[in-house]
């Protein structure tokens, strides 16, 4: 099977498996797991933040990130296709007691100008804004990337109004690779960042939240409350350390493969995609012109050993990662062409 559904399908490398087997562990709820402690310190160091917190999933990391900056009854400003709004089971409402104030955008990328107009003060009729959330790279924006300057403008604007900014940086290392700016510079003004070890970086499990020490002391309690106190989690953190230290360097290969796939898709009958718009490892393309729906094409591709998910009736999504090669991408597009006829 050539699996282009998501970069979450990556399996741990031999080096990760060895590190997992050899990991020195302890009870992380007592903060006695040296490998988890090391991972949290290294994540904080790499992002230039005071502290880090190892969490089982990106969803839990965002849940904690939103909760530690807000109080019940506030609004969180995000773009309309944000992962936190559409793919996390309404957790902003469920755990933080907040509503999302969604701003429509072309490709998921907000600007301070768009955000500023939606900020609400305390009033007898409207909920006050509690937090700004930005997603970098943007999943449903086809892996689009925030220009570093736009992040800084959003943070400066938010901070001048006493508001904080959380970054859903599930793929922030892809963003960093695309703009050629290290993550500590890219996120210098952001108050907290969640990023995934388990996607393009290849770890089997795990995400991180980095930010201020006092925020994350509170965040650690939220993690326990959410059921994320994982005891001898060093076996997972050991793989996470390799993901963090060694895997970002190769993400440009995934980006080149995504660009290649986008170019081949652009030459495919009935498919619409602008290859120039592809910046990272996600390629969302329009299949309306094929006369088939996304789910129909997806089912037919599966019979040919290719896994590509539909986003909706009219579009599909390819995600490149280190378990698929250039040749795999080539075969996948050939299979799609066969299916389309
Ligand atoms: C994958 C992802 C997450 C978190 O996903 P988990 O499956 O919970 O680890 C959060 N935000 C974005 C943009 C994602 O793509």
PDB file of C-alpha atoms and ligand atoms in Angstrom, residues 8 56-60 62 83-84 88 135 137 139 168 170-171 194 196 198-199 207, ligand 1:
ATOM      1  CA  UNK A   8       0.582  10.427  11.009  1.00  0.00           C
ATOM      2  CA  UNK A  56      -0.049  12.040  24.162  1.00  0.00           C
ATOM      3  CA  UNK A  57      -1.687  13.858  21.233  1.00  0.00           C
ATOM      4  CA  UNK A  58      -1.828  17.157  19.419  1.00  0.00           C
ATOM      5  CA  UNK A  59      -5.490  17.444  20.306  1.00  0.00           C
ATOM      6  CA  UNK A  60      -4.627  17.241  24.011  1.00  0.00           C
ATOM      7  CA  UNK A  62      -4.223  22.254  21.862  1.00  0.00           C
ATOM      8  CA  UNK A  83      -8.204  22.183  13.184  1.00  0.00           C
ATOM      9  CA  UNK A  84      -9.264  23.297  16.688  1.00  0.00           C
ATOM     10  CA  UNK A  88     -11.156  18.329  17.706  1.00  0.00           C
ATOM     11  CA  UNK A 135      -2.422  27.266  12.638  1.00  0.00           C
ATOM     12  CA  UNK A 137       1.266  25.090   8.664  1.00  0.00           C
ATOM     13  CA  UNK A 139      -3.804  21.725   7.272  1.00  0.00           C
ATOM     14  CA  UNK A 168      -1.329  25.099  16.577  1.00  0.00           C
ATOM     15  CA  UNK A 170       1.282  20.512  14.556  1.00  0.00           C
ATOM     16  CA  UNK A 171       3.599  20.913  11.529  1.00  0.00           C
ATOM     17  CA  UNK A 194       1.759  22.896  20.277  1.00  0.00           C
ATOM     18  CA  UNK A 196       3.457  17.038  16.902  1.00  0.00           C
ATOM     19  CA  UNK A 198       4.075  11.909  15.614  1.00  0.00           C
ATOM     20  CA  UNK A 199       3.574  13.390  12.134  1.00  0.00           C
ATOM     21  CA  UNK A 207       3.140  16.021  20.931  1.00  0.00           C
TER      22      UNK A 207
HETATM   23  C1  LIG B   1      -2.858  16.469  13.430  1.00  0.00           C
HETATM   24  C2  LIG B   1      -3.186  17.826  13.866  1.00  0.00           C
HETATM   25  C3  LIG B   1      -3.422  18.119  15.211  1.00  0.00           C
HETATM   26  C4  LIG B   1      -3.413  17.100  16.331  1.00  0.00           C
HETATM   27  O1  LIG B   1      -3.759  15.856  15.999  1.00  0.00           O
HETATM   28  P1  LIG B   1      -3.682  14.545  16.956  1.00  0.00           P
HETATM   29  O2  LIG B   1      -4.140  13.497  16.002  1.00  0.00           O
HETATM   30  O3  LIG B   1      -4.583  14.772  18.082  1.00  0.00           O
HETATM   31  O4  LIG B   1      -2.250  14.358  17.369  1.00  0.00           O
HETATM   32  C5  LIG B   1      -3.663  19.430  15.536  1.00  0.00           C
HETATM   33  N1  LIG B   1      -3.658  20.392  14.605  1.00  0.00           N
HETATM   34  C6  LIG B   1      -3.412  20.148  13.301  1.00  0.00           C
HETATM   35  C7  LIG B   1      -3.371  21.270  12.336  1.00  0.00           C
HETATM   36  C8  LIG B   1      -3.190  18.844  12.878  1.00  0.00           C
HETATM   37  O5  LIG B   1      -2.965  18.610  11.588  1.00  0.00           O
END
